[in-house]
mmCIF file of C-alpha atoms in Angstrom:
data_model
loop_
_atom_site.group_PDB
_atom_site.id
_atom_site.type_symbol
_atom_site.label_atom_id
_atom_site.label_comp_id
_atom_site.label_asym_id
_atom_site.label_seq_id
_atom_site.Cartn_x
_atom_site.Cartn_y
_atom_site.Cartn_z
ATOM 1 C CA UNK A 1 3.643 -5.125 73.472
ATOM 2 C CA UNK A 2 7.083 -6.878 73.595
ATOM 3 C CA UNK A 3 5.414 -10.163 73.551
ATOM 4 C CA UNK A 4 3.542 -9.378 70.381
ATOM 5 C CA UNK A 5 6.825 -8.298 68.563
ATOM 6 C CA UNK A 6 8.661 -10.860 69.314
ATOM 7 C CA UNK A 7 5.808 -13.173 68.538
ATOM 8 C CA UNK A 8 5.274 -11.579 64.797
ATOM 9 C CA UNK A 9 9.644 -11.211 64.672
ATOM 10 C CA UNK A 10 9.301 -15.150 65.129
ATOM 11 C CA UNK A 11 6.470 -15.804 62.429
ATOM 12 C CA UNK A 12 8.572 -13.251 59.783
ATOM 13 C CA UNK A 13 11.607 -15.459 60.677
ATOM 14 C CA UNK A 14 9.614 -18.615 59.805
ATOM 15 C CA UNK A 15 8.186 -17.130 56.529
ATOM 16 C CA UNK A 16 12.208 -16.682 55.198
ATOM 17 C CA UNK A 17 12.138 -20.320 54.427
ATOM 18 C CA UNK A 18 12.822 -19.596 50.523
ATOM 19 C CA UNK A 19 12.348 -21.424 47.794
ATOM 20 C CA UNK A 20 14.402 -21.167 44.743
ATOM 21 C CA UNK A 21 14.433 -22.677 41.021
ATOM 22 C CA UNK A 22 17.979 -23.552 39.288
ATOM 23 C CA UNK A 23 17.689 -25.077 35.793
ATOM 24 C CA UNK A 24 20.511 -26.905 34.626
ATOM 25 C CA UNK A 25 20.811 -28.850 31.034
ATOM 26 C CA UNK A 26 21.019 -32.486 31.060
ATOM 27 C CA UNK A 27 24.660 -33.848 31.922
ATOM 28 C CA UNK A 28 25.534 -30.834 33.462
ATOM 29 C CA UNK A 29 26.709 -29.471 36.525
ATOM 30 C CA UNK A 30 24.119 -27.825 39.035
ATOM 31 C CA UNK A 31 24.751 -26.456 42.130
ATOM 32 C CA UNK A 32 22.029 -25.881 44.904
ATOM 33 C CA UNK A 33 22.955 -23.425 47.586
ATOM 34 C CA UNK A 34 21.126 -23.562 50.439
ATOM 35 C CA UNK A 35 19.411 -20.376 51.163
ATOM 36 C CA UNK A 36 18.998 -21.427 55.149
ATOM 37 C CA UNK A 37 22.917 -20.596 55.615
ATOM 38 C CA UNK A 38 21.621 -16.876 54.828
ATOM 39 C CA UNK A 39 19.401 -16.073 57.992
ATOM 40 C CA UNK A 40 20.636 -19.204 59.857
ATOM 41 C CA UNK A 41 24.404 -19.376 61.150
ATOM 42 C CA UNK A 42 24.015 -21.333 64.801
ATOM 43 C CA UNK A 43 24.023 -24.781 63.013
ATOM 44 C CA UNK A 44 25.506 -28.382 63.683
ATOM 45 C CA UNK A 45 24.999 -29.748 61.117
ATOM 46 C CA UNK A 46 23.841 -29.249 57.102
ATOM 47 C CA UNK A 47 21.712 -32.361 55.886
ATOM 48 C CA UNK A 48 20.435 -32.630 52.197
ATOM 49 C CA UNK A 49 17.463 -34.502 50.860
ATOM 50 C CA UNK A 50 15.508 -35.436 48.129
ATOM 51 C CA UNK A 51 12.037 -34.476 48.334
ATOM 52 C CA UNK A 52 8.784 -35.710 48.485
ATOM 53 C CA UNK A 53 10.303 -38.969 50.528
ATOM 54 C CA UNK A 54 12.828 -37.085 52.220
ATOM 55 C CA UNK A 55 15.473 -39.586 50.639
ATOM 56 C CA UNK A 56 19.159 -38.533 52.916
ATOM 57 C CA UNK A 57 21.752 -37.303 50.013
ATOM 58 C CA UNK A 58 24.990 -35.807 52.135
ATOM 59 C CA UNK A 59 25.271 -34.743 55.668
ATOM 60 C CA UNK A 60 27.978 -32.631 57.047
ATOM 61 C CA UNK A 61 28.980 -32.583 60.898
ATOM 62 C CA UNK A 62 30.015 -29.002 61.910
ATOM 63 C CA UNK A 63 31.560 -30.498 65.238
ATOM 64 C CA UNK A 64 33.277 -33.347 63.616
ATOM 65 C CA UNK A 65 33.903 -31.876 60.127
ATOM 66 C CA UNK A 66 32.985 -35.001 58.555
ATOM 67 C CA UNK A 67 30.714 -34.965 55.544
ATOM 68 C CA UNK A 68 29.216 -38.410 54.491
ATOM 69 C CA UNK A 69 26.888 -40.033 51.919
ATOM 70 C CA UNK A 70 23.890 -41.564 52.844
ATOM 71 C CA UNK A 71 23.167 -44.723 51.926
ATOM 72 C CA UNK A 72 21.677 -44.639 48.778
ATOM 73 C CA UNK A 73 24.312 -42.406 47.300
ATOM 74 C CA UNK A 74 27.298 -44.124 49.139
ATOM 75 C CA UNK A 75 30.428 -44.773 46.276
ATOM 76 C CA UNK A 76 28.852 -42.317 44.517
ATOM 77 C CA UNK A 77 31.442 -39.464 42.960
ATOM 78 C CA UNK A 78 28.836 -36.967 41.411
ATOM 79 C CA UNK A 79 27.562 -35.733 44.425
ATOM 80 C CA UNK A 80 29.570 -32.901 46.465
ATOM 81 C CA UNK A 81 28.892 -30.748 49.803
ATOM 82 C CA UNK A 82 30.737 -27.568 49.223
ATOM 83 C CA UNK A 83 32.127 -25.557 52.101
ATOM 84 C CA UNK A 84 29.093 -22.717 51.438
ATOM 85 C CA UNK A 85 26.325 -25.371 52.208
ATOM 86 C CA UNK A 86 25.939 -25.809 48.549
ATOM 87 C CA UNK A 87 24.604 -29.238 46.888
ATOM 88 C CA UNK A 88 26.335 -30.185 43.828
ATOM 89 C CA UNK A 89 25.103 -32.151 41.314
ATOM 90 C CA UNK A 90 27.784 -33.773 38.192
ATOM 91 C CA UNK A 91 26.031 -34.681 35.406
ATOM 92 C CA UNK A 92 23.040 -34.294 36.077
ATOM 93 C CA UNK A 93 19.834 -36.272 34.299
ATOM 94 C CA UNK A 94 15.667 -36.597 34.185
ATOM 95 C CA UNK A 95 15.407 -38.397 37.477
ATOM 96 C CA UNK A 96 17.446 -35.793 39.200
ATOM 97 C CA UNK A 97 15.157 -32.913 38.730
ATOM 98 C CA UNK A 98 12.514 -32.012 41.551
ATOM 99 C CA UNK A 99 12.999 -31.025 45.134
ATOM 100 C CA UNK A 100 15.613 -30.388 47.428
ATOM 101 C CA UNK A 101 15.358 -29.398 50.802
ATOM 102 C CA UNK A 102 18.646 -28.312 52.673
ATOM 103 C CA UNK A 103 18.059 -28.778 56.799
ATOM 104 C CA UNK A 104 20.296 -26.892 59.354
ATOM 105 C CA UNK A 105 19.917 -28.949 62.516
ATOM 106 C CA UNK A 106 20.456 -26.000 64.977
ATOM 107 C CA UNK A 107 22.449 -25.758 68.140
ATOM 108 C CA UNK A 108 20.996 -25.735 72.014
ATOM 109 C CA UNK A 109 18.492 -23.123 72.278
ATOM 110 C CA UNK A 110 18.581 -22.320 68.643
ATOM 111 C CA UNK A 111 16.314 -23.586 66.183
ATOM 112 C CA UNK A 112 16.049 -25.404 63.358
ATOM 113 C CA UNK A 113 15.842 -24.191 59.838
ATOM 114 C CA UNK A 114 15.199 -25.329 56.623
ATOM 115 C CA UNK A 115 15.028 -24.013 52.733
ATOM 116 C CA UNK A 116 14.035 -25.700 49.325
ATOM 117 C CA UNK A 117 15.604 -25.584 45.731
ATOM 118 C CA UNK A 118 13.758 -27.174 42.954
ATOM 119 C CA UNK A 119 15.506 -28.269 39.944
ATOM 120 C CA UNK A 120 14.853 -28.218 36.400
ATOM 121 C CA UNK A 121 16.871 -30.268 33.786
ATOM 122 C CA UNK A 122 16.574 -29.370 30.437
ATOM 123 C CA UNK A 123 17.607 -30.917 27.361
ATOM 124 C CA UNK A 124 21.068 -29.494 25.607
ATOM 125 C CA UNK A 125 20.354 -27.646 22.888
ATOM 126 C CA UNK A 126 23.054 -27.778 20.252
ATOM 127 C CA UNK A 127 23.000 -26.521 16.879
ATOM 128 C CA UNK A 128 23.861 -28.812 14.637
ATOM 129 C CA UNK A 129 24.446 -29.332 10.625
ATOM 130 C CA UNK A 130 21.199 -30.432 8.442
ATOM 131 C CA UNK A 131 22.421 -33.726 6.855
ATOM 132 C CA UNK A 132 22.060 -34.026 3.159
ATOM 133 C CA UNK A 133 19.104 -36.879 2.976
ATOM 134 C CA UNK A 134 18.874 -39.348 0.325
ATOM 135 C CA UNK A 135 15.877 -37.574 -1.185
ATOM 136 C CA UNK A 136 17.416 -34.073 -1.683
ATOM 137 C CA UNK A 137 20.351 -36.147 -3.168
ATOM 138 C CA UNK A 138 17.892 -37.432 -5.842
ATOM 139 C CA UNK A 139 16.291 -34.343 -6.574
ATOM 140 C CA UNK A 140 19.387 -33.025 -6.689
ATOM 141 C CA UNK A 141 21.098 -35.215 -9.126
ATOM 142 C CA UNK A 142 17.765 -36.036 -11.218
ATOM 143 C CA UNK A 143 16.829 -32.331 -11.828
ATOM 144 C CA UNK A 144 18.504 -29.570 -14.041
ATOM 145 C CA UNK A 145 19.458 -26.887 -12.270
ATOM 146 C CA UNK A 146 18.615 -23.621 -13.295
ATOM 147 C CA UNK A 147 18.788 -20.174 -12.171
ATOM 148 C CA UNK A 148 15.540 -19.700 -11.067
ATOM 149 C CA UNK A 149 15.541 -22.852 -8.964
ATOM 150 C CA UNK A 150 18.894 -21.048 -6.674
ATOM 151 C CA UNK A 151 17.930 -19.487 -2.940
ATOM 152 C CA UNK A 152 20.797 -17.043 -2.541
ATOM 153 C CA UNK A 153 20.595 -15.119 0.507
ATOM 154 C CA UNK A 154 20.338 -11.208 0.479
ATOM 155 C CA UNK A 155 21.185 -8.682 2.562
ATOM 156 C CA UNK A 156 18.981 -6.262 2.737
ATOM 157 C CA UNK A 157 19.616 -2.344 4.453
ATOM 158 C CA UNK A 158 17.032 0.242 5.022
ATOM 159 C CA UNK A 159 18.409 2.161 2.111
ATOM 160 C CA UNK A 160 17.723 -0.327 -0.346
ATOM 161 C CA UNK A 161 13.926 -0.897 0.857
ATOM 162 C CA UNK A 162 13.456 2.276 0.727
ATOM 163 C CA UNK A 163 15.064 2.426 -2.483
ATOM 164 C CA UNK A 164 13.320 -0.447 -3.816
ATOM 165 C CA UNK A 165 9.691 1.003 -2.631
ATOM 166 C CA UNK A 166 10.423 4.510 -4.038
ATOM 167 C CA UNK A 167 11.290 2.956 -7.350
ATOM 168 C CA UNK A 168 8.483 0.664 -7.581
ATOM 169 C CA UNK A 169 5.904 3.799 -6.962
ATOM 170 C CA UNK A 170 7.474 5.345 -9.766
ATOM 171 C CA UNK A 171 7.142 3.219 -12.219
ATOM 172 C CA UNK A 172 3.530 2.423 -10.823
ATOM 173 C CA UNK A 173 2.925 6.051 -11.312
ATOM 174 C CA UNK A 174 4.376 5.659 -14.938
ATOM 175 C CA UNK A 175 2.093 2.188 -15.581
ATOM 176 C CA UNK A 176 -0.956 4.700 -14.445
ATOM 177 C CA UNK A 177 0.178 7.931 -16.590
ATOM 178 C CA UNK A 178 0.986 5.633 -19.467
ATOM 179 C CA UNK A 179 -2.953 3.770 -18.940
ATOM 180 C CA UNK A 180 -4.408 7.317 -18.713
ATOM 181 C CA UNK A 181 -2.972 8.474 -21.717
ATOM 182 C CA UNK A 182 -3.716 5.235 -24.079
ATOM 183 C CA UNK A 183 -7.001 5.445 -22.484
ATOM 184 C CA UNK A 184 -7.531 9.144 -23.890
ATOM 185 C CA UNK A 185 -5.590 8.676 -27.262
ATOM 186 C CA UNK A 186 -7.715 5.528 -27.850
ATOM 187 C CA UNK A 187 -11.162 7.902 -27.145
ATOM 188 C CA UNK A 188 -10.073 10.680 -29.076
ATOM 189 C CA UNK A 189 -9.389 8.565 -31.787
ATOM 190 C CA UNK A 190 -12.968 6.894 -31.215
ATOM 191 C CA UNK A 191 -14.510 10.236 -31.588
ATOM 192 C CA UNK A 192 -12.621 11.436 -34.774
ATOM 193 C CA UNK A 193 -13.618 7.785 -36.096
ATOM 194 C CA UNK A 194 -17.391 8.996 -35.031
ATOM 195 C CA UNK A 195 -17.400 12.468 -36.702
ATOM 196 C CA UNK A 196 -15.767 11.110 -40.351
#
């Protein structure tokens, strides 16, 4: 029976490995934490890669306290280890985005684990002021303005809908009353033209 629970206390402790999603926007700062640190504290050292080719980034001796660049990011200033395990990422672009996989090497008798962050850079969105193209400058010059030709914003409050819809059922009501009664004046005058 103790066999069995520490067997399925094992396979739950294999099945933390978490994966995460951080979206950052393009020439940004992102910062991958590595969610291994959270169920995994006898470590010697923090390694991060680049996934699919497993591509070294930054490794970090516990013993030693030395952190170093691998090769393919050596010189490289955008890239930072924090003290919490976390990757980050300066400025980031495209070819940054995908996987990352942060690997706790673990001490004797303790065992390795692992966890993965994916990342998704997005363009910036900024808002940003419609120029005035040459065409509206023609139209704009070449045509008369006139009133009815002006957009002018309104601001509209439930008071004045409703205001606006009870006064144009009113005077629909009138248009109708007004219709009804031509209608009959113009038949009773019909008639008296008929009886003459």
């Amino acid at each position: 029976m103790v066999l069995c629970l520490a067997i399925y206390t094992a396979l739950c402790h294999n099945s933390e490995q978490t994966s995460i999603t951080i979206h950052s926007e393009y020439n940004k700062t992102a910062i991958l934490p590595c969610m291994a640190l959270s169920y995994s504290k006898d470590y010697t050292s923090i390694t991060w890669y680049k996934l699919p080719k497993e591509e070294g980034i930054i490794r970090n001796s516990r013993r030693l306290n030395i952190t170093q660049l691998y090769k393919n990011y050596e010189n490289r200033t955008d890239v930072i280890l924090t003290e919490e395990g976390s990757l980050v990422l300066m400025k980031v672009n495209f070819s940054q985005a995908g996987r990352y996989k942060c690997y706790l090497a673990g001490k004797v008798g303790y065992k390795n684990n692992d966890s993965i962050v994916t990342l998704n850079v997005t363009e910036c969105v900024t808002e940003t002021t419609p120029a005035l193209d040459i065409t509206t400058e023609y139209f704009l010059h070449s045509t008369k303005m006139n009133s009815s030709m002006l957009v002018l914003p309104v601001d509209v409050t439930p008071m004045s809908v409703l205001a606006w819809f009870f006064s144009l059922s009113l005077s629909k009501s009138l248009l109708c009353f007004a219709c009804v009664w031509g209608m009959a004046k113009y038949k009773k005058q019909q008639r008296r033209k008929l009886w003459s």
